[in-house]
PDB file of C-alpha atoms in Angstrom:
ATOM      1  CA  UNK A   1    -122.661 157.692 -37.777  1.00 31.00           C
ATOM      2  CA  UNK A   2    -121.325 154.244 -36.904  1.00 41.00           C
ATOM      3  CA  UNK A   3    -121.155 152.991 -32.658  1.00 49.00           C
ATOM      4  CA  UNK A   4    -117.556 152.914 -31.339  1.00 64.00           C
ATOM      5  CA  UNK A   5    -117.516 152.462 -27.269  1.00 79.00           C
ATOM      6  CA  UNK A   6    -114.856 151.355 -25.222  1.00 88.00           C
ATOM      7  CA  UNK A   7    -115.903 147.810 -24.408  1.00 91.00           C
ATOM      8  CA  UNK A   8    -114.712 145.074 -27.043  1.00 94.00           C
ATOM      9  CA  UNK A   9    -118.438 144.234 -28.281  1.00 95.00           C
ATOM     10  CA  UNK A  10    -119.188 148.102 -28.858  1.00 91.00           C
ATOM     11  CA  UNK A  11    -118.787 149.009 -31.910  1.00 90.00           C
ATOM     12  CA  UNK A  12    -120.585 148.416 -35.075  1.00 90.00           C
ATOM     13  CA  UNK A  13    -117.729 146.715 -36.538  1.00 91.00           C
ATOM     14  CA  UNK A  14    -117.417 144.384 -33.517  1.00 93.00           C
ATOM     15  CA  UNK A  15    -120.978 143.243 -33.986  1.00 94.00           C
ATOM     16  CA  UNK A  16    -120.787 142.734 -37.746  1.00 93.00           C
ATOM     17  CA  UNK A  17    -118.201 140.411 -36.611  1.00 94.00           C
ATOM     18  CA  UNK A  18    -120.477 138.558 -34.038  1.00 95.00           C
ATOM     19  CA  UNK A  19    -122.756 138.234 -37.106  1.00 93.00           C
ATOM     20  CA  UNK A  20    -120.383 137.180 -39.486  1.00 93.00           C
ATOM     21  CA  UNK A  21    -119.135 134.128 -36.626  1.00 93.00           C
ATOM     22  CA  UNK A  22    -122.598 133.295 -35.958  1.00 92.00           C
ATOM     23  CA  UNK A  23    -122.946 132.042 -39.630  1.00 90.00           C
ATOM     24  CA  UNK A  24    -120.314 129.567 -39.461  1.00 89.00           C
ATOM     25  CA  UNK A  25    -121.120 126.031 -37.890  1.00 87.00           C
ATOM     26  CA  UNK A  26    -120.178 126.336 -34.135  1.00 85.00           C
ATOM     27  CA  UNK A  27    -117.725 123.261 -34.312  1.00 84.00           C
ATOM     28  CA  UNK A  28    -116.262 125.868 -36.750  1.00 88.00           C
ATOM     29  CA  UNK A  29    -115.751 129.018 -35.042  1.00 91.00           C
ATOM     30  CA  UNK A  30    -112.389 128.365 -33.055  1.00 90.00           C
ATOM     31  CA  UNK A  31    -110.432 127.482 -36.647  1.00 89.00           C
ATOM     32  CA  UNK A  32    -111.906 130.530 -38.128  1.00 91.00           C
ATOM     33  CA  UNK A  33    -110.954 132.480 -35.070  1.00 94.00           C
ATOM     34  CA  UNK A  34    -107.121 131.085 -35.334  1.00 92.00           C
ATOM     35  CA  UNK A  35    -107.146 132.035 -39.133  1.00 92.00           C
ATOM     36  CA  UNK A  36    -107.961 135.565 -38.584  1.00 94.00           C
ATOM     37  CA  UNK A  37    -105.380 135.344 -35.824  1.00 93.00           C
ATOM     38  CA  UNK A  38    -102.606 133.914 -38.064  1.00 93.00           C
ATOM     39  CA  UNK A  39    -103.566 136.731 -40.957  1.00 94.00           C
ATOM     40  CA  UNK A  40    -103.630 139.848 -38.431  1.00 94.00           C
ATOM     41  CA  UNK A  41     -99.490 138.824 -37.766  1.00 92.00           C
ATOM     42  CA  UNK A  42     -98.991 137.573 -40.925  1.00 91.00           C
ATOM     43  CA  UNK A  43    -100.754 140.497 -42.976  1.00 93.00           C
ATOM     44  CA  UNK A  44    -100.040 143.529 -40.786  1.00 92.00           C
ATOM     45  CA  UNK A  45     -99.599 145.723 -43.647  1.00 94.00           C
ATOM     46  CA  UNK A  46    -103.861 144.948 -44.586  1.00 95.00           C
ATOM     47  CA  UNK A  47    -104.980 146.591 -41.228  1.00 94.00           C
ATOM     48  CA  UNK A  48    -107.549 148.752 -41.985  1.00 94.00           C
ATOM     49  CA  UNK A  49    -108.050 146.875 -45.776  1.00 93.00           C
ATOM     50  CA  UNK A  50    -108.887 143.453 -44.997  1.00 93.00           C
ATOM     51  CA  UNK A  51    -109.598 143.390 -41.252  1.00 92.00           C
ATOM     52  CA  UNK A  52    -110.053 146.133 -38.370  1.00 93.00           C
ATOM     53  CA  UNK A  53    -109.140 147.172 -34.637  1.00 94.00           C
ATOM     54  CA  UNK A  54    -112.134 146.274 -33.215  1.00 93.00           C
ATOM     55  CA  UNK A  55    -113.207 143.192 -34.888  1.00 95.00           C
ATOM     56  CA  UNK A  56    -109.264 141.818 -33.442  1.00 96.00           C
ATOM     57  CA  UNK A  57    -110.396 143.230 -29.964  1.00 96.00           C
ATOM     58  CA  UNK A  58    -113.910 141.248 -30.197  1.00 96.00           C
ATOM     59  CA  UNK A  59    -112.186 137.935 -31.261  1.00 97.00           C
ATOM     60  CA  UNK A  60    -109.718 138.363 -28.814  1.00 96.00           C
ATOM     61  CA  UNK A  61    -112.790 138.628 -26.106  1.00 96.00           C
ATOM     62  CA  UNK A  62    -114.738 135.757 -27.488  1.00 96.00           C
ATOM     63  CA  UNK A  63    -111.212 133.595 -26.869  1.00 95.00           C
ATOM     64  CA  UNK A  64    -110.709 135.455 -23.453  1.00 93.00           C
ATOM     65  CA  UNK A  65    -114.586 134.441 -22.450  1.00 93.00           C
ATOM     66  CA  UNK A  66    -113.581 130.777 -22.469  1.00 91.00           C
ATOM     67  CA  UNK A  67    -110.656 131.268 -19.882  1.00 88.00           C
ATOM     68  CA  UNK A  68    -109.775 131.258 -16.466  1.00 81.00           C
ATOM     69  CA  UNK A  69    -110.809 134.769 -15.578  1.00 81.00           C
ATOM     70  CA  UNK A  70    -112.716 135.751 -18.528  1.00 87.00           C
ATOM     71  CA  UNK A  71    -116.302 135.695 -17.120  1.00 88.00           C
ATOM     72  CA  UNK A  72    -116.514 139.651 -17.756  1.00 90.00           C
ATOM     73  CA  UNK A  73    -116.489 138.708 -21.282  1.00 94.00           C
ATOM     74  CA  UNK A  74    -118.614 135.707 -21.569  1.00 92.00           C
ATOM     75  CA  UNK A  75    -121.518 137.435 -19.641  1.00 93.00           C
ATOM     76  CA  UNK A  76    -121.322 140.271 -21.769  1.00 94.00           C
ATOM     77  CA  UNK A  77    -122.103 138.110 -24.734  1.00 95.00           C
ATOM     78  CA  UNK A  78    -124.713 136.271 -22.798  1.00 94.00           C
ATOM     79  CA  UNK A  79    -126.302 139.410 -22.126  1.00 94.00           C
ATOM     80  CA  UNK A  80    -126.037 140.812 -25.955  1.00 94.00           C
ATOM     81  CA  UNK A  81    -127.622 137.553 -27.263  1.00 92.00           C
ATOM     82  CA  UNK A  82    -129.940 137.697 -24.294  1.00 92.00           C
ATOM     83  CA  UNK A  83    -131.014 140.858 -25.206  1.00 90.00           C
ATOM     84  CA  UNK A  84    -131.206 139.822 -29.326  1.00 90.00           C
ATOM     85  CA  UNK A  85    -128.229 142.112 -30.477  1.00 90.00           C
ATOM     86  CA  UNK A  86    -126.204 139.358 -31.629  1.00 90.00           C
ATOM     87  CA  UNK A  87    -126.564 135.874 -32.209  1.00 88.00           C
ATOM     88  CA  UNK A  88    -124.887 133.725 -29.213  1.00 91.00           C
ATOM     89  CA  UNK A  89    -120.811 132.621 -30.988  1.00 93.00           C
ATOM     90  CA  UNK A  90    -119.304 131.497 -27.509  1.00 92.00           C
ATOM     91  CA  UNK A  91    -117.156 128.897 -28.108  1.00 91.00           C
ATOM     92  CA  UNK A  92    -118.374 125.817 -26.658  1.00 84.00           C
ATOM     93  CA  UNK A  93    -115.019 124.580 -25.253  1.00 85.00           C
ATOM     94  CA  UNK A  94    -112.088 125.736 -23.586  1.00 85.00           C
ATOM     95  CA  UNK A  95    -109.590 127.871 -26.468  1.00 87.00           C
ATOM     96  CA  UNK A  96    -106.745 127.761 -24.516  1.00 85.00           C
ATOM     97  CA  UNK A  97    -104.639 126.895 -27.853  1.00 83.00           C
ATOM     98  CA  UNK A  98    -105.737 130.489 -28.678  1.00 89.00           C
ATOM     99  CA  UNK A  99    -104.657 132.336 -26.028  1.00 89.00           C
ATOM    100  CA  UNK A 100    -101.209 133.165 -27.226  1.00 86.00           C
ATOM    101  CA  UNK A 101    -101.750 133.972 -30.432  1.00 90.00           C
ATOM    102  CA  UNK A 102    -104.781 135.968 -29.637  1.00 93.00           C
ATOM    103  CA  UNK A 103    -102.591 138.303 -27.446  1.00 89.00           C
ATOM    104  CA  UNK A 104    -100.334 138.804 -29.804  1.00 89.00           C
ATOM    105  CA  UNK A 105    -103.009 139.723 -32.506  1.00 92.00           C
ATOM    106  CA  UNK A 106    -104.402 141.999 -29.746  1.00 92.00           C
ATOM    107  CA  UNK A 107    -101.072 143.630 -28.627  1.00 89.00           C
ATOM    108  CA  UNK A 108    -100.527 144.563 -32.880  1.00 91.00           C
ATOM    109  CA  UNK A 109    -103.953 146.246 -32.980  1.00 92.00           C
ATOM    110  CA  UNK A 110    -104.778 147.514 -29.276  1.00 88.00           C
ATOM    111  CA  UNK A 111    -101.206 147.947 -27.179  1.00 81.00           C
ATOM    112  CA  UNK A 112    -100.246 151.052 -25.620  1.00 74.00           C
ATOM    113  CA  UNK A 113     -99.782 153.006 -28.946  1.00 76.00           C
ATOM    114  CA  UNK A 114    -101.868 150.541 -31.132  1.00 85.00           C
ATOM    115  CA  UNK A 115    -104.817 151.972 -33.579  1.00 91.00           C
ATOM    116  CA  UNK A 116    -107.647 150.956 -31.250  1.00 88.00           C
ATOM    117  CA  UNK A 117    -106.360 153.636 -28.760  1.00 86.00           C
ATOM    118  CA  UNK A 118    -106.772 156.333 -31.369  1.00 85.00           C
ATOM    119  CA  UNK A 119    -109.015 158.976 -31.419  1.00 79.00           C
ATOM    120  CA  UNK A 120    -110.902 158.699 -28.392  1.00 83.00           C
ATOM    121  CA  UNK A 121    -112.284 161.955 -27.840  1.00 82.00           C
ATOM    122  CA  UNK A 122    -112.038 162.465 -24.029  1.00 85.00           C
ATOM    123  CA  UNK A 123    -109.832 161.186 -21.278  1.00 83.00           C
ATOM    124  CA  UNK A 124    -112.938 158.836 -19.654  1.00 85.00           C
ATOM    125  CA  UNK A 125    -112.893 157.120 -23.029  1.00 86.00           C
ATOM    126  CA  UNK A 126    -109.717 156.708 -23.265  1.00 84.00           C
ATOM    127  CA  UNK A 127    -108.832 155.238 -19.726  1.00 82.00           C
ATOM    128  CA  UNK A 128    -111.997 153.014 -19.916  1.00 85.00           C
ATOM    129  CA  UNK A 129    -110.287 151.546 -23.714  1.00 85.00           C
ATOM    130  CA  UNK A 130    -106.969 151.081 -21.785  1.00 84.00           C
ATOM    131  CA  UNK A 131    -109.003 148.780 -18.604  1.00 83.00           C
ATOM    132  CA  UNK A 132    -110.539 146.993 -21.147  1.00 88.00           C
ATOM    133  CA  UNK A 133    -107.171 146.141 -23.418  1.00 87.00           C
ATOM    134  CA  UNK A 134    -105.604 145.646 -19.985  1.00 83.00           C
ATOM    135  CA  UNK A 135    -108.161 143.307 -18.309  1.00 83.00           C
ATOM    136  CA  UNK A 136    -108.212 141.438 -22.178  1.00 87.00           C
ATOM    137  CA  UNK A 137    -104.290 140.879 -21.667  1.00 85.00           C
ATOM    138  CA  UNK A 138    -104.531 139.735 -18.779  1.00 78.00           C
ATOM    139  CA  UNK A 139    -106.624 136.817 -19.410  1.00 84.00           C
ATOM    140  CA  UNK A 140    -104.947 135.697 -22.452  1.00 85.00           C
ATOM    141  CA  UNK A 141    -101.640 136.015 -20.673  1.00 78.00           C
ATOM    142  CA  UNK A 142    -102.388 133.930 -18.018  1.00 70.00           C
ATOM    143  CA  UNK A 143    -104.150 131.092 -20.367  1.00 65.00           C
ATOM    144  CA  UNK A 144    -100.963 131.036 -21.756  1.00 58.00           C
ATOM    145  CA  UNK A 145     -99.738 130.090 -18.920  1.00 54.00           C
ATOM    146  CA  UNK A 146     -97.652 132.993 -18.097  1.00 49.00           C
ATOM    147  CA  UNK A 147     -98.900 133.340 -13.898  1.00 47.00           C
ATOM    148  CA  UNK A 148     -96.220 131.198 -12.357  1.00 55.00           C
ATOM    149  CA  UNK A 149     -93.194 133.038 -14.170  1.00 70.00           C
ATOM    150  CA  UNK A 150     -95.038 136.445 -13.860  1.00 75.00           C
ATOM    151  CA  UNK A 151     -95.380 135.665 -10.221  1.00 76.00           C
ATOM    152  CA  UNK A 152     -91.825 134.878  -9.746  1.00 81.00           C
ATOM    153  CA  UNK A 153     -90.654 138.549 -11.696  1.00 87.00           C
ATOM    154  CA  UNK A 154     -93.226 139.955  -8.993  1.00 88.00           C
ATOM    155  CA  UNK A 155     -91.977 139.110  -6.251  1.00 84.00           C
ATOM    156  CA  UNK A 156     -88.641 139.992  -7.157  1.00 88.00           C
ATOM    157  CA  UNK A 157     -89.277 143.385  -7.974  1.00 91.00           C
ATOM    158  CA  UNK A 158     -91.402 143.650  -4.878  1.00 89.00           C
ATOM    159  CA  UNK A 159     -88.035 142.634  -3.259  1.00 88.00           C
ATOM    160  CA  UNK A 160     -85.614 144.797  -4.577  1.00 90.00           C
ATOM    161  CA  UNK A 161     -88.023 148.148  -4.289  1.00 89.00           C
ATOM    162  CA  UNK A 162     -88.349 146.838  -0.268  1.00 87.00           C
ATOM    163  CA  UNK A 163     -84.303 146.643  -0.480  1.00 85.00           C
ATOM    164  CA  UNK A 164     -84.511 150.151  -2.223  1.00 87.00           C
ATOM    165  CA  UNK A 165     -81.225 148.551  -4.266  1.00 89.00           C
ATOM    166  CA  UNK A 166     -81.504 146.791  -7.668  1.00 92.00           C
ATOM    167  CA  UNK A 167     -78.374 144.444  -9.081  1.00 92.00           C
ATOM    168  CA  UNK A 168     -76.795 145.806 -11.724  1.00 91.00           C
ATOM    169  CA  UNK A 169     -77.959 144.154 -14.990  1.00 93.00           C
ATOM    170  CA  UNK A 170     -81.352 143.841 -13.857  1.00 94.00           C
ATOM    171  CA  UNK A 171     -83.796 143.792 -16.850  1.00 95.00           C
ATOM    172  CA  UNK A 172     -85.135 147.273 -17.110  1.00 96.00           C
ATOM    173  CA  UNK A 173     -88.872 146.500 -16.531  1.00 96.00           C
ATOM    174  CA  UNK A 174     -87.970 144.223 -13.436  1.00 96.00           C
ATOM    175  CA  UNK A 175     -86.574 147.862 -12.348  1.00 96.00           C
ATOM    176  CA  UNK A 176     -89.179 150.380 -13.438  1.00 97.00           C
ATOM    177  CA  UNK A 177     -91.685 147.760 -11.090  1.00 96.00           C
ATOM    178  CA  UNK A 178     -89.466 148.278  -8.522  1.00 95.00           C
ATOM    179  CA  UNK A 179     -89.334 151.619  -8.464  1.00 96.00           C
ATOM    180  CA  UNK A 180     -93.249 151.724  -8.924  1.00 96.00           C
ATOM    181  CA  UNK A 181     -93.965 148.947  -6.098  1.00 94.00           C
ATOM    182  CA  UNK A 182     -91.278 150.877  -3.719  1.00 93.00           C
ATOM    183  CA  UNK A 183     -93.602 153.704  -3.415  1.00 94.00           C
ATOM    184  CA  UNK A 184     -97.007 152.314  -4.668  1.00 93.00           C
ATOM    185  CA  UNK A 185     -96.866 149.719  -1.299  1.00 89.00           C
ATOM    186  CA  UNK A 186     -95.699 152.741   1.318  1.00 89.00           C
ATOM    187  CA  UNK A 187     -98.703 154.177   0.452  1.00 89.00           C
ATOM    188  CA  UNK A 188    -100.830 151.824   0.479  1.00 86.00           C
ATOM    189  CA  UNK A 189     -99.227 151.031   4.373  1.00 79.00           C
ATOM    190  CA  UNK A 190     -99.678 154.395   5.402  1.00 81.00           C
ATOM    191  CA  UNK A 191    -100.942 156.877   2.848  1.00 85.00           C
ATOM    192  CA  UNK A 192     -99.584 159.312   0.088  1.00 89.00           C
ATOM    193  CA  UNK A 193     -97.691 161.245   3.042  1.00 88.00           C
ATOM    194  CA  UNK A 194     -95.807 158.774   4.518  1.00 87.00           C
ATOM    195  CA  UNK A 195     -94.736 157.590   1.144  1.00 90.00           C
ATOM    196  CA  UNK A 196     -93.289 160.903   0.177  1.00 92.00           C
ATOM    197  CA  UNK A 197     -91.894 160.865   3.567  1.00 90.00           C
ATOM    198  CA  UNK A 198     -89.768 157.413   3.736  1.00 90.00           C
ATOM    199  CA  UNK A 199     -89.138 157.911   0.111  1.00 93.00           C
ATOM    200  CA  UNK A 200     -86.071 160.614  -1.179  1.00 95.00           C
ATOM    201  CA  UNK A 201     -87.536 162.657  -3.855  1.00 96.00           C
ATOM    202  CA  UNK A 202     -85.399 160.542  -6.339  1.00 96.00           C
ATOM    203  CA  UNK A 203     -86.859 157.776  -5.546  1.00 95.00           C
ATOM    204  CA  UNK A 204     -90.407 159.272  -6.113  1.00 96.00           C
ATOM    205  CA  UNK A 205     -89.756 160.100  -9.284  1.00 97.00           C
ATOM    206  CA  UNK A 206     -88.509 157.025 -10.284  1.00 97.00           C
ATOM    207  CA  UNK A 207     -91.451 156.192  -9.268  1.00 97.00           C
ATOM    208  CA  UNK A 208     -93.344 158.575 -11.404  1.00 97.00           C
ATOM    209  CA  UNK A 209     -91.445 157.156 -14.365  1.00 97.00           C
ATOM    210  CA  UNK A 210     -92.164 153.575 -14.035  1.00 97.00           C
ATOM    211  CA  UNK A 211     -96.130 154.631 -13.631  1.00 97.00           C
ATOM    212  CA  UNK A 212     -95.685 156.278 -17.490  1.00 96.00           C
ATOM    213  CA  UNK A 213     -93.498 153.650 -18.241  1.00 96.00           C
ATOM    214  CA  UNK A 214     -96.706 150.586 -17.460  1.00 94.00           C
ATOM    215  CA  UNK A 215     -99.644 152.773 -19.183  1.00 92.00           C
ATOM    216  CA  UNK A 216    -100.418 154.910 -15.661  1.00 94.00           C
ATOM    217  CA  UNK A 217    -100.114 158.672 -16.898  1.00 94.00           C
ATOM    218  CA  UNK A 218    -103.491 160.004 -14.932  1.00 94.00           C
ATOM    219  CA  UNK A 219    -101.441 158.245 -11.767  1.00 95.00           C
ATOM    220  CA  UNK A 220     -98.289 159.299 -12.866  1.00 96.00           C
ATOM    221  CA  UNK A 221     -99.213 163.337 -13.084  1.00 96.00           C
ATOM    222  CA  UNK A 222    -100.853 163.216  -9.694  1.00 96.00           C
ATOM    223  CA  UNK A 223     -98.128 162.169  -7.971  1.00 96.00           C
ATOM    224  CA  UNK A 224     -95.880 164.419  -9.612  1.00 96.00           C
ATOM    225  CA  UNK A 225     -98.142 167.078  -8.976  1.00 95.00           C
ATOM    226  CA  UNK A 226     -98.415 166.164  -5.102  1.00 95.00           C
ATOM    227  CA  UNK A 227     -94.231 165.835  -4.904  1.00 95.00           C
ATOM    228  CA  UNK A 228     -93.592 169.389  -6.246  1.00 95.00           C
ATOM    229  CA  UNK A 229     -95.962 171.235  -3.881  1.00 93.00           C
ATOM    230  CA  UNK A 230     -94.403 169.237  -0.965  1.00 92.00           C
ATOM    231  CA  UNK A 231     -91.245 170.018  -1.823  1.00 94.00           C
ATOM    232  CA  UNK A 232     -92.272 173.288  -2.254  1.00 93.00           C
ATOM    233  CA  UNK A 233     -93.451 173.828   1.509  1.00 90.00           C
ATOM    234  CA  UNK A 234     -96.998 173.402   1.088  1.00 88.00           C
ATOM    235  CA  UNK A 235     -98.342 172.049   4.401  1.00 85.00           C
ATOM    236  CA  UNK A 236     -99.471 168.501   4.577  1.00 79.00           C
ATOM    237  CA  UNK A 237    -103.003 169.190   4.978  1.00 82.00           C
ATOM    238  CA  UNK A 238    -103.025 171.115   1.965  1.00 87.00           C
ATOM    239  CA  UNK A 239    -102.219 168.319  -0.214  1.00 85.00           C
ATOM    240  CA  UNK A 240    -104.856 166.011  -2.414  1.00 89.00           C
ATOM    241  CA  UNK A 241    -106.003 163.592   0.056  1.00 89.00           C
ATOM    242  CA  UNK A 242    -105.229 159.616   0.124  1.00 87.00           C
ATOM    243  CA  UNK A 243    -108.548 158.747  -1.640  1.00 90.00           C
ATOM    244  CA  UNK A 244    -107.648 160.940  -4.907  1.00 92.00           C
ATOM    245  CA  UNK A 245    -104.439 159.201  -5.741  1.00 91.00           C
ATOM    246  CA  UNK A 246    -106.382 155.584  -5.371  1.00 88.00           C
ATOM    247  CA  UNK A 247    -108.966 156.172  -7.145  1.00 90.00           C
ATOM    248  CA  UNK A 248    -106.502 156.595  -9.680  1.00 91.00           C
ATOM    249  CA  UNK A 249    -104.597 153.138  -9.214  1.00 89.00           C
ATOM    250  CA  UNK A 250    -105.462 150.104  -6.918  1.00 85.00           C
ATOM    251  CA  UNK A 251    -103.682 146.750  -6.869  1.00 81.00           C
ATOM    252  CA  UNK A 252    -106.250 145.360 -10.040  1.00 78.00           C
ATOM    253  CA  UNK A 253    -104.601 148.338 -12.031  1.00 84.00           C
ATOM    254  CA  UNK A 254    -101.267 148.036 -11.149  1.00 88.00           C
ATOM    255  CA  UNK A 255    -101.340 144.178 -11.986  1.00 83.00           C
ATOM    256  CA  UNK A 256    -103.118 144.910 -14.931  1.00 80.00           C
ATOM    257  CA  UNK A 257    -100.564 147.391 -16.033  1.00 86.00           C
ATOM    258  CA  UNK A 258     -97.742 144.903 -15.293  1.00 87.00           C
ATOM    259  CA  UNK A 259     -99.659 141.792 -17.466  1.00 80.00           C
ATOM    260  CA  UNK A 260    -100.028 144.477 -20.513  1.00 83.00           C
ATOM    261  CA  UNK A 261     -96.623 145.314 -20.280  1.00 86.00           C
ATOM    262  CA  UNK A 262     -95.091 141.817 -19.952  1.00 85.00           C
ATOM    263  CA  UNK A 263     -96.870 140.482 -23.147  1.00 80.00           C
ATOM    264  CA  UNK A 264     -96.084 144.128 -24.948  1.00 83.00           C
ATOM    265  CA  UNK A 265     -92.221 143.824 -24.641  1.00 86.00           C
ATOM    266  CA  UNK A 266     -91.226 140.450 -22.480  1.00 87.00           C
ATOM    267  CA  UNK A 267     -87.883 141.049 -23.072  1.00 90.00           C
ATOM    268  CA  UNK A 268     -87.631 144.404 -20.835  1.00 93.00           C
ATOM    269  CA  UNK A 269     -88.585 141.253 -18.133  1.00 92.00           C
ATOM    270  CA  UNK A 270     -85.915 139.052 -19.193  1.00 89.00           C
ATOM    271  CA  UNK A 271     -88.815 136.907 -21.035  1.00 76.00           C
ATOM    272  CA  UNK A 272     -88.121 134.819 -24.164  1.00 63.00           C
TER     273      UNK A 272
END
């Protein structure tokens, strides 16, 4: 029985992929990494013929480990060639003229619905395949020099859920974060309660929406869960406390969530 984990080195595809990189000259490896880039989008149709989830995810990392951000991935193949379970195939210099089409190689085989997200057999699994796909995005996004635009759709989402208003014609993403961020930064000022308390019902499950609508459905449930027994009656003190719901979802998850979902569908964020 073949090794599948959630990181993108572990699987037993993954490393036959390290293998088969380590054979080419290193001054090589970057072309050979853009070629199976180019074939994954221009071959979709041969997924699971001529290439595979998981070796995508790995080359995807190995491009990610050269970035801004990517140490995660470069120590992890430090360590594997450290610990002689692959040859060492980082890249020697920068492969920022990667990053885009990396992500969207990565997006075809590994986004919210994608084939790499299949068949995990437990929820732990799953959520840890979704942080990795999410912290992978992330880097390759911003390489591709996506953080000053992505900070400007931030902040104006942050704006409009402070408002509580949104203008009409507002891309719909720009308005699910809103939503999200409206109730996501209450309670992070003063807890789950006082969220559910400044916030009409409506606007909670907006909220509750926009949390399925980035990849958050553990998040998502709790707080629906937690809204129905208020309104309900239950007492305050009866209700899951603070730490549950953020151990669930932080800031680095939320961003995440939002860089997954900007490269998934731009347009929803007015994005070429």
């Amino acid at each position: 029985m073949g090794t599948f984990g959630t990181g993108p080195f572990s699987s037993d595809e993954a490393m036959d992929f390290l293998e088969e990189l380590a054979g080419r000259p290193a001054e090589r490896r970057g072309s050979a990494l853009a070629r199976m880039f180019l074939f994954v989008m221009d071959k979709p149709e041969l997924l699971w013929r001529e290439f595979f989830p998981d070796e995508v995810v790995a080359a995807a990392a190995i491009v990610a480990a050269t970035l801004p951000g990517g140490q995660q991935f470069d120590e992890q193949l430090i360590a594997l060639a450290e610990d002689g379970l692959a040859a060492d195939v980082r890249l020697a210099t920068s492969a920022l003229d990667l990053a885009n089409i990396a992500l969207e190689a990565l997006l075809f085989v590994a986004g919210p619905q994608g084939p790499w997200h299949q068949g995990w057999t437990n929820d732990t699994d799953a959520a840890e395949a979704r942080d990795t796909i999410a912290a992978l995005s992330q880097v390759l996004n911003l390489g591709d020099g996506g953080l000053d635009d992505l900070d400007i759709i931030w902040n104006e989402a942050a704006d409009y859920g402070a408002d509580g208003e949104v203008p009409k014609g507002t891309p719909p993403g720009i308005e699910q974060l809103a939503s999200l961020l409206r109730v996501y930064n209450c309670a992070m000022g003063g807890g789950l309660g006082f969220a559910l308390e400044v916030n009409e019902p409506f606007r909670v499950r907006h909220a509750i929406n926009a949390m399925r609508y980035f990849g958050l459905p553990e998040t998502a449930g709790f707080l629906e869960d937690v809204l129905e027994r208020s309104l309900n009656g239950e007492p305050p003190d009866s209700l899951p406390p603070d730490g549950d719901f953020f151990d669930l979802v932080d800031d680095e998850a939320v961003g995440r969530a939002f860089m997954v979902k900007t490269a998934e569908v731009p347009s929803d964020f007015g994005r070429e």
